[in-house]
Structure formats: C-alpha cells, structure tokens
PDB file of C-alpha atoms and ligand atoms in Angstrom:
ATOM      1  CA  MET A   1       0.000   0.000   0.000  1.00 45.00           C
ATOM      2  CA  GLU A   2       1.244   3.446  -0.854  1.00 58.00           C
ATOM      3  CA  ASP A   3       2.242   5.624   2.071  1.00 65.00           C
ATOM      4  CA  TYR A   4      -0.431   8.162   1.357  1.00 88.00           C
ATOM      5  CA  GLN A   5      -3.140   5.474   1.440  1.00 94.00           C
ATOM      6  CA  LEU A   6      -1.959   4.581   4.927  1.00 96.00           C
ATOM      7  CA  LEU A   7      -1.991   8.225   5.923  1.00 96.00           C
ATOM      8  CA  ILE A   8      -5.533   8.604   4.625  1.00 96.00           C
ATOM      9  CA  GLU A   9      -6.582   5.531   6.576  1.00 96.00           C
ATOM     10  CA  LEU A  10      -5.050   6.875   9.797  1.00 97.00           C
ATOM     11  CA  HIS A  11      -6.615  10.294   9.400  1.00 97.00           C
ATOM     12  CA  LYS A  12     -10.048   9.494   8.062  1.00 96.00           C
ATOM     13  CA  ALA A  13     -10.968   7.752  11.316  1.00 95.00           C
ATOM     14  CA  GLY A  14     -10.527  11.044  13.166  1.00 96.00           C
ATOM     15  CA  GLN A  15     -13.307  13.530  13.860  1.00 95.00           C
ATOM     16  CA  ARG A  16     -11.039  16.073  12.285  1.00 97.00           C
ATOM     17  CA  GLN A  17      -7.859  15.983  10.226  1.00 98.00           C
ATOM     18  CA  GLY A  18      -6.196  19.006  11.790  1.00 98.00           C
ATOM     19  CA  PRO A  19      -6.328  21.176  14.920  1.00 98.00           C
ATOM     20  CA  GLY A  20      -9.623  22.969  15.501  1.00 98.00           C
ATOM     21  CA  GLY A  21     -12.865  22.732  17.410  1.00 98.00           C
ATOM     22  CA  ASP A  22     -16.612  23.117  16.973  1.00 98.00           C
ATOM     23  CA  GLU A  23     -16.666  25.957  19.523  1.00 98.00           C
ATOM     24  CA  GLU A  24     -13.882  27.747  17.693  1.00 98.00           C
ATOM     25  CA  SER A  25     -15.679  27.377  14.351  1.00 98.00           C
ATOM     26  CA  ALA A  26     -18.794  28.831  15.999  1.00 98.00           C
ATOM     27  CA  LYS A  27     -16.728  31.673  17.481  1.00 98.00           C
ATOM     28  CA  ALA A  28     -15.326  32.532  14.037  1.00 98.00           C
ATOM     29  CA  LEU A  29     -18.861  32.579  12.618  1.00 98.00           C
ATOM     30  CA  ASP A  30     -19.925  34.979  15.367  1.00 97.00           C
ATOM     31  CA  MET A  31     -16.941  37.210  14.631  1.00 98.00           C
ATOM     32  CA  ALA A  32     -17.912  37.175  10.947  1.00 97.00           C
ATOM     33  CA  LEU A  33     -21.404  38.293  12.091  1.00 96.00           C
ATOM     34  CA  LEU A  34     -22.987  35.338  10.309  1.00 96.00           C
ATOM     35  CA  ASP A  35     -26.002  33.426  11.550  1.00 94.00           C
ATOM     36  CA  GLY A  36     -29.010  31.645  10.115  1.00 94.00           C
ATOM     37  CA  SER A  37     -30.978  34.820   9.425  1.00 95.00           C
ATOM     38  CA  GLN A  38     -30.231  34.910   5.692  1.00 95.00           C
ATOM     39  CA  PRO A  39     -29.635  32.321   2.967  1.00 98.00           C
ATOM     40  CA  LEU A  40     -25.929  31.975   2.199  1.00 98.00           C
ATOM     41  CA  HIS A  41     -23.795  30.188  -0.374  1.00 98.00           C
ATOM     42  CA  VAL A  42     -20.690  28.803   1.299  1.00 98.00           C
ATOM     43  CA  ALA A  43     -17.530  26.951   0.193  1.00 98.00           C
ATOM     44  CA  ASP A  44     -15.596  24.914   2.795  1.00 98.00           C
ATOM     45  CA  ILE A  45     -12.218  24.312   1.123  1.00 98.00           C
ATOM     46  CA  GLY A  46     -10.048  21.411   2.316  1.00 98.00           C
ATOM     47  CA  CYS A  47     -12.979  20.211   4.392  1.00 98.00           C
ATOM     48  CA  GLY A  48     -11.604  16.735   5.203  1.00 98.00           C
ATOM     49  CA  THR A  49     -14.318  14.553   6.724  1.00 98.00           C
ATOM     50  CA  GLY A  50     -16.305  17.683   7.448  1.00 98.00           C
ATOM     51  CA  ALA A  51     -15.914  18.707  11.098  1.00 98.00           C
ATOM     52  CA  SER A  52     -16.355  22.385  10.216  1.00 98.00           C
ATOM     53  CA  THR A  53     -18.823  21.723   7.378  1.00 98.00           C
ATOM     54  CA  LEU A  54     -21.290  20.203   9.837  1.00 98.00           C
ATOM     55  CA  VAL A  55     -20.958  23.159  12.226  1.00 98.00           C
ATOM     56  CA  LEU A  56     -21.645  25.548   9.340  1.00 98.00           C
ATOM     57  CA  ALA A  57     -24.608  23.490   8.142  1.00 98.00           C
ATOM     58  CA  ARG A  58     -26.128  23.446  11.622  1.00 97.00           C
ATOM     59  CA  ARG A  59     -25.654  27.126  12.384  1.00 97.00           C
ATOM     60  CA  LEU A  60     -26.314  28.764   9.028  1.00 98.00           C
ATOM     61  CA  ASN A  61     -29.106  28.798   6.513  1.00 97.00           C
ATOM     62  CA  ALA A  62     -26.663  27.757   3.822  1.00 98.00           C
ATOM     63  CA  ARG A  63     -25.936  25.707   0.751  1.00 98.00           C
ATOM     64  CA  ILE A  64     -22.396  24.484   1.342  1.00 98.00           C
ATOM     65  CA  THR A  65     -19.980  23.207  -1.295  1.00 98.00           C
ATOM     66  CA  ALA A  66     -17.549  21.029   0.651  1.00 98.00           C
ATOM     67  CA  VAL A  67     -14.287  20.699  -1.283  1.00 98.00           C
ATOM     68  CA  ASP A  68     -11.485  18.215  -0.774  1.00 98.00           C
ATOM     69  CA  PHE A  69      -9.242  16.351  -3.185  1.00 98.00           C
ATOM     70  CA  LEU A  70      -9.655  13.061  -1.309  1.00 97.00           C
ATOM     71  CA  GLN A  71     -12.845  11.208  -2.210  1.00 97.00           C
ATOM     72  CA  ASP A  72     -12.432   8.943   0.865  1.00 96.00           C
ATOM     73  CA  PHE A  73     -12.827  11.969   3.135  1.00 98.00           C
ATOM     74  CA  LEU A  74     -15.810  13.284   1.168  1.00 98.00           C
ATOM     75  CA  ASP A  75     -17.558   9.897   1.318  1.00 98.00           C
ATOM     76  CA  LEU A  76     -17.327   9.979   5.099  1.00 98.00           C
ATOM     77  CA  LEU A  77     -18.549  13.567   5.154  1.00 98.00           C
ATOM     78  CA  ALA A  78     -21.564  12.542   3.053  1.00 98.00           C
ATOM     79  CA  GLU A  79     -22.349   9.731   5.501  1.00 98.00           C
ATOM     80  CA  LYS A  80     -22.078  12.052   8.493  1.00 98.00           C
ATOM     81  CA  ALA A  81     -24.239  14.676   6.787  1.00 98.00           C
ATOM     82  CA  LYS A  82     -26.875  12.036   6.087  1.00 98.00           C
ATOM     83  CA  GLY A  83     -26.792  10.820   9.698  1.00 98.00           C
ATOM     84  CA  ALA A  84     -27.266  14.388  10.922  1.00 97.00           C
ATOM     85  CA  GLY A  85     -30.089  15.098   8.465  1.00 97.00           C
ATOM     86  CA  LEU A  86     -27.968  17.763   6.747  1.00 98.00           C
ATOM     87  CA  SER A  87     -27.456  16.180   3.301  1.00 97.00           C
ATOM     88  CA  GLN A  88     -29.696  18.730   1.591  1.00 97.00           C
ATOM     89  CA  GLN A  89     -27.411  21.569   2.614  1.00 98.00           C
ATOM     90  CA  ILE A  90     -24.057  19.974   1.755  1.00 98.00           C
ATOM     91  CA  GLN A  91     -22.716  19.287  -1.725  1.00 98.00           C
ATOM     92  CA  PRO A  92     -19.367  17.433  -1.653  1.00 98.00           C
ATOM     93  CA  LEU A  93     -16.966  18.319  -4.464  1.00 98.00           C
ATOM     94  CA  CYS A  94     -13.828  16.302  -5.170  1.00 98.00           C
ATOM     95  CA  CYS A  95     -11.436  18.863  -6.565  1.00 97.00           C
ATOM     96  CA  SER A  96      -8.053  20.419  -5.936  1.00 98.00           C
ATOM     97  CA  MET A  97      -8.132  23.798  -4.242  1.00 98.00           C
ATOM     98  CA  ASP A  98      -5.868  25.205  -6.963  1.00 97.00           C
ATOM     99  CA  ALA A  99      -8.323  24.318  -9.755  1.00 97.00           C
ATOM    100  CA  LEU A 100     -11.743  25.214  -8.377  1.00 98.00           C
ATOM    101  CA  PRO A 101     -14.569  25.240 -10.922  1.00 98.00           C
ATOM    102  CA  PHE A 102     -16.294  28.257  -9.341  1.00 98.00           C
ATOM    103  CA  GLY A 103     -17.542  31.401 -11.040  1.00 98.00           C
ATOM    104  CA  ASP A 104     -16.838  34.978  -9.984  1.00 98.00           C
ATOM    105  CA  GLN A 105     -18.716  36.202  -6.907  1.00 98.00           C
ATOM    106  CA  GLU A 106     -20.527  32.902  -6.249  1.00 98.00           C
ATOM    107  CA  PHE A 107     -20.049  32.794  -2.506  1.00 98.00           C
ATOM    108  CA  ASP A 108     -21.068  34.781   0.571  1.00 98.00           C
ATOM    109  CA  LEU A 109     -18.528  32.906   2.680  1.00 98.00           C
ATOM    110  CA  ILE A 110     -15.318  31.021   1.942  1.00 98.00           C
ATOM    111  CA  TRP A 111     -14.185  28.868   4.849  1.00 98.00           C
ATOM    112  CA  SER A 112     -10.971  26.866   5.165  1.00 98.00           C
ATOM    113  CA  GLU A 113      -9.630  25.258   8.345  1.00 98.00           C
ATOM    114  CA  GLY A 114      -6.086  23.941   8.423  1.00 98.00           C
ATOM    115  CA  ALA A 115      -5.874  23.594   4.668  1.00 98.00           C
ATOM    116  CA  ILE A 116      -4.860  26.805   2.869  1.00 98.00           C
ATOM    117  CA  TYR A 117      -1.174  26.013   3.535  1.00 98.00           C
ATOM    118  CA  ASN A 118      -1.433  23.368   0.811  1.00 98.00           C
ATOM    119  CA  ILE A 119      -1.278  26.115  -1.807  1.00 98.00           C
ATOM    120  CA  GLY A 120       0.107  28.777   0.543  1.00 98.00           C
ATOM    121  CA  PHE A 121      -1.769  31.570   2.320  1.00 98.00           C
ATOM    122  CA  GLU A 122      -0.712  34.319  -0.091  1.00 98.00           C
ATOM    123  CA  ARG A 123      -1.823  32.381  -3.158  1.00 98.00           C
ATOM    124  CA  GLY A 124      -5.000  31.070  -1.526  1.00 98.00           C
ATOM    125  CA  ILE A 125      -6.317  34.443  -0.382  1.00 98.00           C
ATOM    126  CA  SER A 126      -5.480  35.919  -3.780  1.00 98.00           C
ATOM    127  CA  ASP A 127      -6.890  33.095  -5.962  1.00 98.00           C
ATOM    128  CA  TRP A 128     -10.049  32.559  -3.935  1.00 98.00           C
ATOM    129  CA  ARG A 129     -10.947  36.263  -3.685  1.00 98.00           C
ATOM    130  CA  ARG A 130     -12.754  36.352  -7.027  1.00 98.00           C
ATOM    131  CA  TYR A 131     -15.190  33.619  -5.938  1.00 98.00           C
ATOM    132  CA  LEU A 132     -16.446  35.860  -3.115  1.00 98.00           C
ATOM    133  CA  LYS A 133     -19.203  38.424  -3.486  1.00 98.00           C
ATOM    134  CA  VAL A 134     -18.222  41.972  -2.591  1.00 98.00           C
ATOM    135  CA  GLY A 135     -18.779  42.191   1.171  1.00 98.00           C
ATOM    136  CA  GLY A 136     -18.445  38.400   1.425  1.00 98.00           C
ATOM    137  CA  MET A 137     -16.426  36.875   4.235  1.00 98.00           C
ATOM    138  CA  LEU A 138     -13.257  34.798   4.242  1.00 98.00           C
ATOM    139  CA  VAL A 139     -12.524  32.656   7.312  1.00 98.00           C
ATOM    140  CA  VAL A 140      -9.216  30.757   7.238  1.00 98.00           C
ATOM    141  CA  SER A 141      -6.987  29.156   9.810  1.00 98.00           C
ATOM    142  CA  GLU A 142      -3.280  29.378   9.147  1.00 98.00           C
ATOM    143  CA  ILE A 143      -0.135  28.327  10.995  1.00 98.00           C
ATOM    144  CA  THR A 144       1.085  31.481  12.740  1.00 98.00           C
ATOM    145  CA  TRP A 145       3.934  32.532  15.010  1.00 98.00           C
ATOM    146  CA  THR A 146       2.392  33.740  18.263  1.00 98.00           C
ATOM    147  CA  THR A 147       5.511  35.588  19.474  1.00 98.00           C
ATOM    148  CA  ALA A 148       7.977  37.950  17.784  1.00 97.00           C
ATOM    149  CA  SER A 149      10.922  35.571  18.245  1.00 97.00           C
ATOM    150  CA  ARG A 150      11.439  31.897  19.028  1.00 98.00           C
ATOM    151  CA  PRO A 151      14.105  29.210  19.560  1.00 98.00           C
ATOM    152  CA  LEU A 152      16.166  28.298  16.508  1.00 98.00           C
ATOM    153  CA  GLU A 153      15.048  24.644  16.426  1.00 97.00           C
ATOM    154  CA  ILE A 154      11.385  25.489  15.894  1.00 98.00           C
ATOM    155  CA  GLN A 155      12.212  28.421  13.624  1.00 97.00           C
ATOM    156  CA  ARG A 156      14.209  26.081  11.348  1.00 97.00           C
ATOM    157  CA  HIS A 157      11.583  23.346  11.497  1.00 96.00           C
ATOM    158  CA  TRP A 158       8.791  25.585  10.276  1.00 97.00           C
ATOM    159  CA  GLU A 159      10.939  27.351   7.722  1.00 95.00           C
ATOM    160  CA  ARG A 160      11.532  23.913   6.204  1.00 96.00           C
ATOM    161  CA  GLU A 161       7.935  22.715   6.498  1.00 96.00           C
ATOM    162  CA  TYR A 162       6.096  25.906   5.622  1.00 98.00           C
ATOM    163  CA  PRO A 163       8.243  28.939   4.794  1.00 97.00           C
ATOM    164  CA  GLU A 164       5.133  31.171   4.687  1.00 98.00           C
ATOM    165  CA  ILE A 165       4.680  30.887   8.462  1.00 98.00           C
ATOM    166  CA  ASN A 166       4.644  34.396   9.947  1.00 98.00           C
ATOM    167  CA  VAL A 167       3.243  36.540  12.748  1.00 98.00           C
ATOM    168  CA  ALA A 168      -0.425  37.548  12.665  1.00 98.00           C
ATOM    169  CA  SER A 169       0.332  41.197  11.880  1.00 98.00           C
ATOM    170  CA  ALA A 170       2.094  40.099   8.663  1.00 98.00           C
ATOM    171  CA  LYS A 171      -0.847  37.862   7.681  1.00 98.00           C
ATOM    172  CA  MET A 172      -3.251  40.771   8.294  1.00 98.00           C
ATOM    173  CA  GLN A 173      -1.129  42.965   6.048  1.00 98.00           C
ATOM    174  CA  GLN A 174      -1.287  40.335   3.319  1.00 98.00           C
ATOM    175  CA  LEU A 175      -5.068  40.292   3.659  1.00 98.00           C
ATOM    176  CA  GLU A 176      -5.205  44.079   3.429  1.00 98.00           C
ATOM    177  CA  LYS A 177      -2.948  44.128   0.359  1.00 98.00           C
ATOM    178  CA  GLN A 178      -5.148  41.546  -1.343  1.00 97.00           C
ATOM    179  CA  GLY A 179      -8.262  43.679  -0.904  1.00 97.00           C
ATOM    180  CA  TYR A 180      -9.748  42.351   2.311  1.00 98.00           C
ATOM    181  CA  ALA A 181     -10.621  44.171   5.527  1.00 98.00           C
ATOM    182  CA  PRO A 182      -9.539  42.050   8.520  1.00 97.00           C
ATOM    183  CA  MET A 183     -12.527  41.818  10.892  1.00 97.00           C
ATOM    184  CA  GLY A 184     -11.083  39.562  13.558  1.00 97.00           C
ATOM    185  CA  TYR A 185      -8.376  37.167  14.622  1.00 98.00           C
ATOM    186  CA  PHE A 186      -7.891  34.643  17.377  1.00 98.00           C
ATOM    187  CA  VAL A 187      -5.453  31.882  18.212  1.00 98.00           C
ATOM    188  CA  LEU A 188      -6.605  28.265  18.459  1.00 98.00           C
ATOM    189  CA  PRO A 189      -6.175  27.207  22.100  1.00 98.00           C
ATOM    190  CA  GLU A 190      -4.215  24.149  23.157  1.00 98.00           C
ATOM    191  CA  ASN A 191      -7.237  21.860  23.514  1.00 98.00           C
ATOM    192  CA  CYS A 192      -7.868  22.226  19.764  1.00 98.00           C
ATOM    193  CA  TRP A 193      -4.498  20.597  19.127  1.00 98.00           C
ATOM    194  CA  ARG A 194      -4.255  18.225  22.025  1.00 98.00           C
ATOM    195  CA  ASP A 195      -7.795  17.032  22.887  1.00 98.00           C
ATOM    196  CA  ASN A 196      -9.419  17.417  19.482  1.00 98.00           C
ATOM    197  CA  TYR A 197      -6.598  16.242  17.220  1.00 98.00           C
ATOM    198  CA  TYR A 198      -3.415  14.747  18.682  1.00 98.00           C
ATOM    199  CA  ARG A 199      -4.823  12.625  21.553  1.00 98.00           C
ATOM    200  CA  PRO A 200      -7.496  10.897  19.445  1.00 98.00           C
ATOM    201  CA  MET A 201      -4.865  10.210  16.772  1.00 98.00           C
ATOM    202  CA  GLN A 202      -2.432   8.774  19.344  1.00 98.00           C
ATOM    203  CA  LYS A 203      -5.191   6.462  20.581  1.00 98.00           C
ATOM    204  CA  ARG A 204      -5.531   5.088  17.042  1.00 98.00           C
ATOM    205  CA  PHE A 205      -1.802   4.263  16.694  1.00 98.00           C
ATOM    206  CA  PRO A 206      -1.810   0.748  18.277  1.00 98.00           C
ATOM    207  CA  ALA A 207      -4.705  -0.592  16.168  1.00 97.00           C
ATOM    208  CA  PHE A 208      -3.274   1.095  13.055  1.00 97.00           C
ATOM    209  CA  LEU A 209       0.115  -0.573  13.575  1.00 98.00           C
ATOM    210  CA  GLU A 210      -1.581  -3.902  14.324  1.00 97.00           C
ATOM    211  CA  ARG A 211      -3.692  -3.756  11.137  1.00 96.00           C
ATOM    212  CA  HIS A 212      -0.556  -3.235   9.081  1.00 96.00           C
ATOM    213  CA  GLY A 213       1.536  -5.881  10.825  1.00 97.00           C
ATOM    214  CA  HIS A 214       3.863  -3.160  12.153  1.00 97.00           C
ATOM    215  CA  SER A 215       5.138  -2.612   8.608  1.00 96.00           C
ATOM    216  CA  ASN A 216       7.992  -0.158   8.073  1.00 96.00           C
ATOM    217  CA  GLU A 217       5.586   2.207   6.310  1.00 95.00           C
ATOM    218  CA  ALA A 218       3.089   2.196   9.178  1.00 96.00           C
ATOM    219  CA  GLN A 219       5.832   2.648  11.750  1.00 97.00           C
ATOM    220  CA  ALA A 220       7.312   5.538   9.758  1.00 96.00           C
ATOM    221  CA  ILE A 221       3.937   7.302   9.733  1.00 97.00           C
ATOM    222  CA  VAL A 222       3.489   6.872  13.481  1.00 98.00           C
ATOM    223  CA  ALA A 223       7.060   8.067  14.080  1.00 98.00           C
ATOM    224  CA  ALA A 224       6.523  11.191  11.958  1.00 96.00           C
ATOM    225  CA  GLU A 225       3.230  12.041  13.702  1.00 97.00           C
ATOM    226  CA  THR A 226       4.833  11.426  17.109  1.00 98.00           C
ATOM    227  CA  GLU A 227       7.691  13.758  16.242  1.00 97.00           C
ATOM    228  CA  GLU A 228       5.197  16.448  15.218  1.00 97.00           C
ATOM    229  CA  ILE A 229       3.332  16.018  18.512  1.00 98.00           C
ATOM    230  CA  GLU A 230       6.556  16.229  20.544  1.00 98.00           C
ATOM    231  CA  LEU A 231       7.583  19.397  18.756  1.00 97.00           C
ATOM    232  CA  TYR A 232       4.190  20.887  19.480  1.00 98.00           C
ATOM    233  CA  GLU A 233       4.438  19.994  23.173  1.00 98.00           C
ATOM    234  CA  LYS A 234       7.906  21.518  23.375  1.00 98.00           C
ATOM    235  CA  TYR A 235       7.255  24.705  21.418  1.00 98.00           C
ATOM    236  CA  LYS A 236       3.513  25.368  21.661  1.00 98.00           C
ATOM    237  CA  ALA A 237       4.209  28.749  23.252  1.00 98.00           C
ATOM    238  CA  TYR A 238       5.544  29.959  19.902  1.00 98.00           C
ATOM    239  CA  TYR A 239       3.039  28.849  17.265  1.00 98.00           C
ATOM    240  CA  SER A 240      -0.551  27.844  16.709  1.00 98.00           C
ATOM    241  CA  TYR A 241      -3.211  28.155  14.079  1.00 98.00           C
ATOM    242  CA  GLY A 242      -4.438  31.714  13.814  1.00 98.00           C
ATOM    243  CA  VAL A 243      -8.034  32.088  12.681  1.00 98.00           C
ATOM    244  CA  TYR A 244      -8.465  35.082  10.344  1.00 98.00           C
ATOM    245  CA  ILE A 245     -11.830  36.636   9.591  1.00 98.00           C
ATOM    246  CA  ALA A 246     -11.820  39.120   6.727  1.00 98.00           C
ATOM    247  CA  LYS A 247     -14.323  40.876   4.478  1.00 98.00           C
ATOM    248  CA  LYS A 248     -13.840  41.274   0.743  1.00 98.00           C
ATOM    249  CA  LEU A 249     -13.745  44.943  -0.232  1.00 97.00           C
ATOM    250  CA  ASP A 250     -14.856  46.168  -3.701  1.00 84.00           C
TER     251      ASP A 250
HETATM  252  N1  LIG B   1     -10.528  21.147   7.389  1.00 80.11           N
HETATM  253  C1  LIG B   1     -10.359  19.796   7.858  1.00 80.11           C
HETATM  254  C2  LIG B   1     -10.256  19.774   9.362  1.00 80.11           C
HETATM  255  O1  LIG B   1      -9.961  20.838   9.954  1.00 80.11           O
HETATM  256  O2  LIG B   1     -10.476  18.709   9.941  1.00 80.11           O
HETATM  257  C3  LIG B   1      -9.151  19.113   7.242  1.00 80.11           C
HETATM  258  C4  LIG B   1      -7.807  19.718   7.544  1.00 80.11           C
HETATM  259  S1  LIG B   1      -6.453  18.716   6.910  1.00 80.11           S
HETATM  260  C5  LIG B   1      -5.103  19.328   7.842  1.00 80.11           C
HETATM  261  C6  LIG B   1      -6.156  19.388   5.292  1.00 80.11           C
HETATM  262  C7  LIG B   1      -7.170  18.945   4.244  1.00 80.11           C
HETATM  263  O3  LIG B   1      -6.848  19.541   2.998  1.00 80.11           O
HETATM  264  C8  LIG B   1      -7.201  17.438   4.016  1.00 80.11           C
HETATM  265  O4  LIG B   1      -8.523  16.990   4.088  1.00 80.11           O
HETATM  266  C9  LIG B   1      -6.618  17.268   2.621  1.00 80.11           C
HETATM  267  O5  LIG B   1      -7.158  16.160   1.928  1.00 80.11           O
HETATM  268  C10 LIG B   1      -7.017  18.569   1.983  1.00 80.11           C
HETATM  269  N2  LIG B   1      -6.153  18.968   0.857  1.00 80.11           N
HETATM  270  C11 LIG B   1      -4.803  18.964   0.791  1.00 80.11           C
HETATM  271  N3  LIG B   1      -4.384  19.443  -0.389  1.00 80.11           N
HETATM  272  C12 LIG B   1      -5.508  19.750  -1.095  1.00 80.11           C
HETATM  273  C13 LIG B   1      -5.732  20.274  -2.392  1.00 80.11           C
HETATM  274  N4  LIG B   1      -4.733  20.613  -3.190  1.00 80.11           N
HETATM  275  N5  LIG B   1      -6.997  20.475  -2.778  1.00 80.11           N
HETATM  276  C14 LIG B   1      -8.048  20.158  -1.972  1.00 80.11           C
HETATM  277  N6  LIG B   1      -7.899  19.643  -0.735  1.00 80.11           N
HETATM  278  C15 LIG B   1      -6.641  19.447  -0.301  1.00 80.11           C
END
C-alpha cells in the first residue's frame, strides 16, 4: 500500500484531520457576524471529513460546497451529513483547491480550516478572492507565530515545512494588500491541538500498527506524527493556528 493510502486511513478515522474545534468554528462565525438569518452560499475548502462543514450546516441557513481532493474523506462527510439530516445543505466536491470550478462572486462565505497552507496563504487568499461576493467573508486558519521571536530549532523546522509561516500582523497585512478588511483574529487554544486532534490520533496508533503488521511504512507514519506532537508539546508557546476573519472589499 502506498504511504499516502496509509496516511488517509489513519486520518479518516478522526473527527477532524487538523487542529480545531466546533466551539472555535462557531466563534469565528460569530466574529464574521454570520447566523441563520439569511440564505448563504458557502464553500468549505479542504474540508476533510467535514468537522467544520457540519458546524456551518447546523448554524447557518446555507448551501455548502464542501471541497477536498480526497474522495475517501468526502464519502465519510456525506455519511455524516446524512446521519445528521444535513445532506440537503451539503454538496461534496472532489477537486483540488488550486483548480476550483467556481464562477466569480458565487459565494457569501469562503471557509478553510487547516488547509490553505497546501497552496500557501498568499496564493489562496489571492486566488479565492474572485469567488467571493463583494462584502463576502473569508474565514481561514493558518499556521502562525504567536511571538515575535522563538528558539532556533522550531524556527528552522517551520521554515523547512512551511516557509510562509509568519506573525499575525504580517498575515493581516497580506489580507489588506489583497483587498480584504480584517474583521477579527484569534489563536486556536491548546485543547484544539491536544484534545481534538493529537490525543485521538495517538489512541488510534496501536490498532493502526496492528492492522498493518507493524510494517515499516506504518511505523514511519506513526514516528513522523509522534515527532510532530513532541515538537508541538515543546514549542507550543511559539506557534498555533491563527483564525483570520476578513471581508472582501470592492
Ligand atoms: N478542514 C479539515 C479539518 O480541519 O479537519 C481538514 C484539515 S487537513 C489538515 C487538510 C485537508 O486539505 C485534508 O482533508 C486534505 O485532503 C485537503 N487537501 C490537501 N491538499 C488539497 C488540495 N490541493 N486540494 C483540496 N484539498 C486538499
């Protein structure tokens, strides 16, 4: 089995595929001043198995296009939506976020949790802007330095993994330059990483290794995830996901 198939298998069993939380998604919606009072057209880009999509479907009066490039994740999302009686509101779309088939000004809200880094924040906020109506809202979470300086080990790690990592003020400036008005920002708290993402994943490690006969590939995946978790525990004072809420200007 290819490595990425194993990775998909490990991650699809999780409630979410990255740090986040239902309460935090709801908080971002409140900061975007969005509720169920008006019909909205929403895109959730890099939705995974749909943790945020379901929050949006419950809280908004919305038609939601849920985009991911992994059909396995979308199939699970469709099942969950059906179980929650929310299928009517959610349209899964298997597509890469750098080749979206959307028209200009289709959406009132573009949402993306823990996913824009796949094409980079700068490119994502620029490319996706045209799909938003004027006055529409963009809500994205993005890996962010939470202090002005940090130890060299973590600085080097993130520069290798994601050179676009920066402080929130720099991300806000990028938003402003790209024609958005930042409306709010908050940092994902530790429980979003630990309780909602890392701990449940760690609990799945033994069965995952067992299913794959402790193959080298499976062990390598567990080792890489464990290293990521250890780095987080050591350096969590210096980075997190920032959640950015911004309005598209004319
Ligand atoms: N938003 C989900 C969550 O918070 O649970 C998933 C976050 S996960 C860290 C990133 C997601 O982006 C995965 O579901 C992955 O399949 C998806 N993804 C990665 N590259 C993509 C691409 N080029 N186009 C569409 N989706 C992509």
